[in-house]
Coordinates of C-alpha atoms in Angstrom, one line a residue:
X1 CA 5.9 -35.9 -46.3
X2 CA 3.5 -34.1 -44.2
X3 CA 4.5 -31.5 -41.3
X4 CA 2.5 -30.7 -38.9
X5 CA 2.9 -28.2 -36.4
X6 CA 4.6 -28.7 -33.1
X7 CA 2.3 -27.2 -30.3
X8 CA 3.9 -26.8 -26.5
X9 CA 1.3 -28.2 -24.1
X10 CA 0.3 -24.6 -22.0
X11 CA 1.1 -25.0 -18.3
X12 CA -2.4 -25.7 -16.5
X13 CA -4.1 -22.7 -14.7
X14 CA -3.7 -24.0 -11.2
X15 CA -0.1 -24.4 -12.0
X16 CA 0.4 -20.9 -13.3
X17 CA -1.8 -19.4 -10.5
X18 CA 0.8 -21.3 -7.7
X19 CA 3.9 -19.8 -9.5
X20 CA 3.0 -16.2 -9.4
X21 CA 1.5 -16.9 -5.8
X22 CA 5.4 -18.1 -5.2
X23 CA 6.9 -15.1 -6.9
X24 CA 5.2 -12.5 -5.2
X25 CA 5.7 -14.0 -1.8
X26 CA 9.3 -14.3 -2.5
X27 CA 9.0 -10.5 -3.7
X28 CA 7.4 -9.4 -0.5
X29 CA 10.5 -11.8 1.5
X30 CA 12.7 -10.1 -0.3
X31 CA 11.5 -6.5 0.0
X32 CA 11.6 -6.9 3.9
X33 CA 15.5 -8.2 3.7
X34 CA 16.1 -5.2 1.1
X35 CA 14.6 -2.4 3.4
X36 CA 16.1 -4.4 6.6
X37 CA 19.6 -3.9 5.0
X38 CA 19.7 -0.4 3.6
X39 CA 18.0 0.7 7.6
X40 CA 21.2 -1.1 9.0
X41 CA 23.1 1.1 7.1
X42 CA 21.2 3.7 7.4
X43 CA 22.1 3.4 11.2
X44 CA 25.4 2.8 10.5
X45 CA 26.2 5.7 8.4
X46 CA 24.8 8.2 11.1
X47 CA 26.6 6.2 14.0
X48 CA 29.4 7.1 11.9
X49 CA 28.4 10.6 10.9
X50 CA 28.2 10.0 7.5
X51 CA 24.7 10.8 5.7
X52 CA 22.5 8.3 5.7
X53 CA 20.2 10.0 2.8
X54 CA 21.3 7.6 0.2
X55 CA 20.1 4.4 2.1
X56 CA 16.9 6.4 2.9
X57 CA 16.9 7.4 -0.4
X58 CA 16.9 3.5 -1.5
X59 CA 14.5 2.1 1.1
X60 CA 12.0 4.8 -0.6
X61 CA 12.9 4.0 -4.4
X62 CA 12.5 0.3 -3.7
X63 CA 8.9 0.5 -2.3
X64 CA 7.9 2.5 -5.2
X65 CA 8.9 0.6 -7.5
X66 CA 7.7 -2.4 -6.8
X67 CA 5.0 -4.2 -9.1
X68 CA 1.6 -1.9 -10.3
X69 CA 0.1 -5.4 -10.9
X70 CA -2.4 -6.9 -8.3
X71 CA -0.1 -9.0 -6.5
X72 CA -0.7 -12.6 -4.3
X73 CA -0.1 -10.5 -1.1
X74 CA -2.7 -10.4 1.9
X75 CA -4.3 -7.5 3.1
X76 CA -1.5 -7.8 6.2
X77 CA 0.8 -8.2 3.2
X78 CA -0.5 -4.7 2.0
X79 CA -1.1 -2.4 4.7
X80 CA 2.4 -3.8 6.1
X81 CA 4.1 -2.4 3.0
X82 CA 1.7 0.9 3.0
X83 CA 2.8 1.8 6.2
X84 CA 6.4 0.9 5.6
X85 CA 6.4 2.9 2.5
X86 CA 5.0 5.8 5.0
X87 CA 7.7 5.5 7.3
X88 CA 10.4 5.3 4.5
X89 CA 9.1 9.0 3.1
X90 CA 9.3 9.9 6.7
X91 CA 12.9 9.1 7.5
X92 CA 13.9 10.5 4.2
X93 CA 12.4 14.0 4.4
X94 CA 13.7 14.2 8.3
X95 CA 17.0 13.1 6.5
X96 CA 16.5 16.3 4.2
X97 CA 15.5 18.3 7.0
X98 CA 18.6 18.1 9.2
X99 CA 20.9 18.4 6.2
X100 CA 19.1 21.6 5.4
X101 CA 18.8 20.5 2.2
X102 CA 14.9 22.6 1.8
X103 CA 14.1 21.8 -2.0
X104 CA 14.8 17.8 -1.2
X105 CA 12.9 18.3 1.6
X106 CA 10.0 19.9 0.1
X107 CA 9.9 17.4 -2.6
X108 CA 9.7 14.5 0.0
X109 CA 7.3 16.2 2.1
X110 CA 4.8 17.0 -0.8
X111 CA 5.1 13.0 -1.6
X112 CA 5.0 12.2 2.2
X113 CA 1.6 14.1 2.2
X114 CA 0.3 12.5 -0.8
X115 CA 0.6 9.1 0.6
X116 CA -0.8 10.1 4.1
X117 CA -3.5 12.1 2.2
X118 CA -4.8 8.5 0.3
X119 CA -4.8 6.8 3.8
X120 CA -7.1 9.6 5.6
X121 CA -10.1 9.0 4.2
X122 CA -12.9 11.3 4.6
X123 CA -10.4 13.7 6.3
X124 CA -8.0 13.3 2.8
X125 CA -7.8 17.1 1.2
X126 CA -8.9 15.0 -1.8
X127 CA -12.5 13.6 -0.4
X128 CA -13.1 17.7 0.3
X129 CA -12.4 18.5 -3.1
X130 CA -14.4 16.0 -4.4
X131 CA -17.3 17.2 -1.9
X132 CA -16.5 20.5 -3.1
X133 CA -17.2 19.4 -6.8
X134 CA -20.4 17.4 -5.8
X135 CA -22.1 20.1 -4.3
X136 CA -21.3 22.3 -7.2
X137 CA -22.7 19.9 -9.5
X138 CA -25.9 19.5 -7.4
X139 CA -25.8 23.4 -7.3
X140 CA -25.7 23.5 -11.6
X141 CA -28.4 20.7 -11.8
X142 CA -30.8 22.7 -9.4
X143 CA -29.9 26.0 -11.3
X144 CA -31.2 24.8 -14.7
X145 CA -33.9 22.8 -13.7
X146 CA -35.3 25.5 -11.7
X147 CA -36.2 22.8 -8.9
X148 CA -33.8 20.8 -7.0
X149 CA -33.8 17.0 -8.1
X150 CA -35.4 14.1 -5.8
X151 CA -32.0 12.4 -6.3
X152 CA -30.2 15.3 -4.3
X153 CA -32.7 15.7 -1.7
X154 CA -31.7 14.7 1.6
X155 CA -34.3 11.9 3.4
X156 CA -34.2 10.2 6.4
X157 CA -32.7 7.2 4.7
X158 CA -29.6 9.2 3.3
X159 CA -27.5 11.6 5.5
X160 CA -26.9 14.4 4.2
X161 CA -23.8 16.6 2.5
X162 CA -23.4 18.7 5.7
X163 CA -23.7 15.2 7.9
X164 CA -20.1 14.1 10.1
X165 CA -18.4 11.5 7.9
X166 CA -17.7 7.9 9.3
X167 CA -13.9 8.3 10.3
X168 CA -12.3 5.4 11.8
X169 CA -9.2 6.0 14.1
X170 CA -7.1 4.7 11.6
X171 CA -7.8 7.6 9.4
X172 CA -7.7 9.7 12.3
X173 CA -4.3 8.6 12.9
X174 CA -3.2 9.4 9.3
X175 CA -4.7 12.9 9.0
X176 CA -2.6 14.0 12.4
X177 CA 0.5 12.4 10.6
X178 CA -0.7 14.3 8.0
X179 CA -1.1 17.4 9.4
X180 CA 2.5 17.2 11.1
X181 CA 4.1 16.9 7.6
X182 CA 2.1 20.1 6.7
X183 CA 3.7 21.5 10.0
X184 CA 7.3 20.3 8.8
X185 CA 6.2 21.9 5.3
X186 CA 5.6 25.4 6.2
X187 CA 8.7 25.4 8.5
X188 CA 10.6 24.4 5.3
X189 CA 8.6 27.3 3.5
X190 CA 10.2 29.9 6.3
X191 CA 13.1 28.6 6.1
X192 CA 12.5 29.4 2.0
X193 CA 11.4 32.7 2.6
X194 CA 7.7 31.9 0.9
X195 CA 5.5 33.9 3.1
X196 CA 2.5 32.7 0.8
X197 CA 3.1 29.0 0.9
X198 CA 3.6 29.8 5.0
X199 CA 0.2 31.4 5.1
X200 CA -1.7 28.4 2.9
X201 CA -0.3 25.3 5.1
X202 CA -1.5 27.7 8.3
X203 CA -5.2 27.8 7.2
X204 CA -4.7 24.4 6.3
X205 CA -3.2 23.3 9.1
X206 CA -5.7 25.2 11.1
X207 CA -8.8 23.5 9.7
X208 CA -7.5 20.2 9.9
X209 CA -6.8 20.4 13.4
X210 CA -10.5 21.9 13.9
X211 CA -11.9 18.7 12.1
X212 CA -9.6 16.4 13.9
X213 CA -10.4 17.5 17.3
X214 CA -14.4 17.4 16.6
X215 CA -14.1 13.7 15.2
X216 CA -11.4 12.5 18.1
X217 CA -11.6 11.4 21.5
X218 CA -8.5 11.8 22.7
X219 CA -6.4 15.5 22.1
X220 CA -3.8 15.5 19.6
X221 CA -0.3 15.2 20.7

């Protein structure tokens, strides 16, 4: 007697594409209910003068840890979750803050400025250093070639390094969040006693507000 192998029919495409489309909706439903819940008793606990760091603390490991897969969300999916994720880093460090609990606080401030660094674009501490590294680059190539190269030349058609970044107010928005977390940092670094950590948020902080208020039409608050 002959066997033959028993193959499963696989699922069509268009059916596979509508469950994951159904998952990660339901994923994104039940995020919002999750955070909802643990701000309640968030709320509740400081109504009740209890600490309220280990709901904060849960609202900010469950955004984290959601998914690193592209998911089936919509860009209003995603910038809704960014900015929650923002304000859930925010709540905690305050949280830290008023307990005086400075190395927690620290910790969520340095990962609240990471986040807020990613959304300010051109004014992001990472787009200078990777300005920095272009015009060093540029600075290399011109050195061993004696001559500076056509691609690095500024024209007409292409601004130039020195030229005032497009900066929409969104990203202005997030670099004054972000320089009020620096603000919250170097008061944590007082209240540490390091002087030299208090110094380097002050230039920073310094510059930023410099770049903000040539870029922005309305003074900072």
């Amino acid at each position: 007697m002959e066997c033959r192998a028993l193959h499963q029919p696989s699922p069509p495409k268009q059916e596979m594409a509508s469950t994951n489309y159904d998952q990660d909706q339901q994923l994104f439903a039940d995020t919002l209910l999750k955070l909802q819940i643990n701000s309640a008793l968030a709320k509740e606990n400081t109504l009740n003068q209890k600490s309220p760091l280990p709901y904060l603390a849960e609202c900010c490991s469950l955004l984290d840890n959601l998914p690193r897969r592209p998911l089936h969300w919509t860009p209003a999916q995603e910038n809704l979750v960014s900015a929650l994720k923002i304000d859930a880093w925010v709540a905690l460090a305050d949280g830290f803050i008023q307990a005086k609990e400075l190395i927690q606080a620290e910790s969520s401030l340095q990962k609240l400025s990471l986040l807020q660094d990613a959304a300010a674009g051109p004014l992001s501490l990472r787009s200078k250093k990777a300005g920095r590294q272009n015009k060093r680059y540029s600075s290399h190539n011109q050195n061993e070639s004696g001559s500076i190269s056509p691609s690095v030349v500024p024209t007409s058609s292409s601004p130039s390094s020195s030229a005032t970044p497009e900066v929409s107010e969104g990203q202005l928005r997030a670099a004054a969040d972000l320089m009020r977390t620096w603000v919250k940092l170097r008061q944590v670094y007082i209240d540490m006693g390091k002087q030299d950590m208090v110094n380097n948020f002050s230039k920073r902080i310094g510059k930023m507000e410099e770049r903000i208020e040539s870029l922005s039409t309305e003074p900072l608050k």
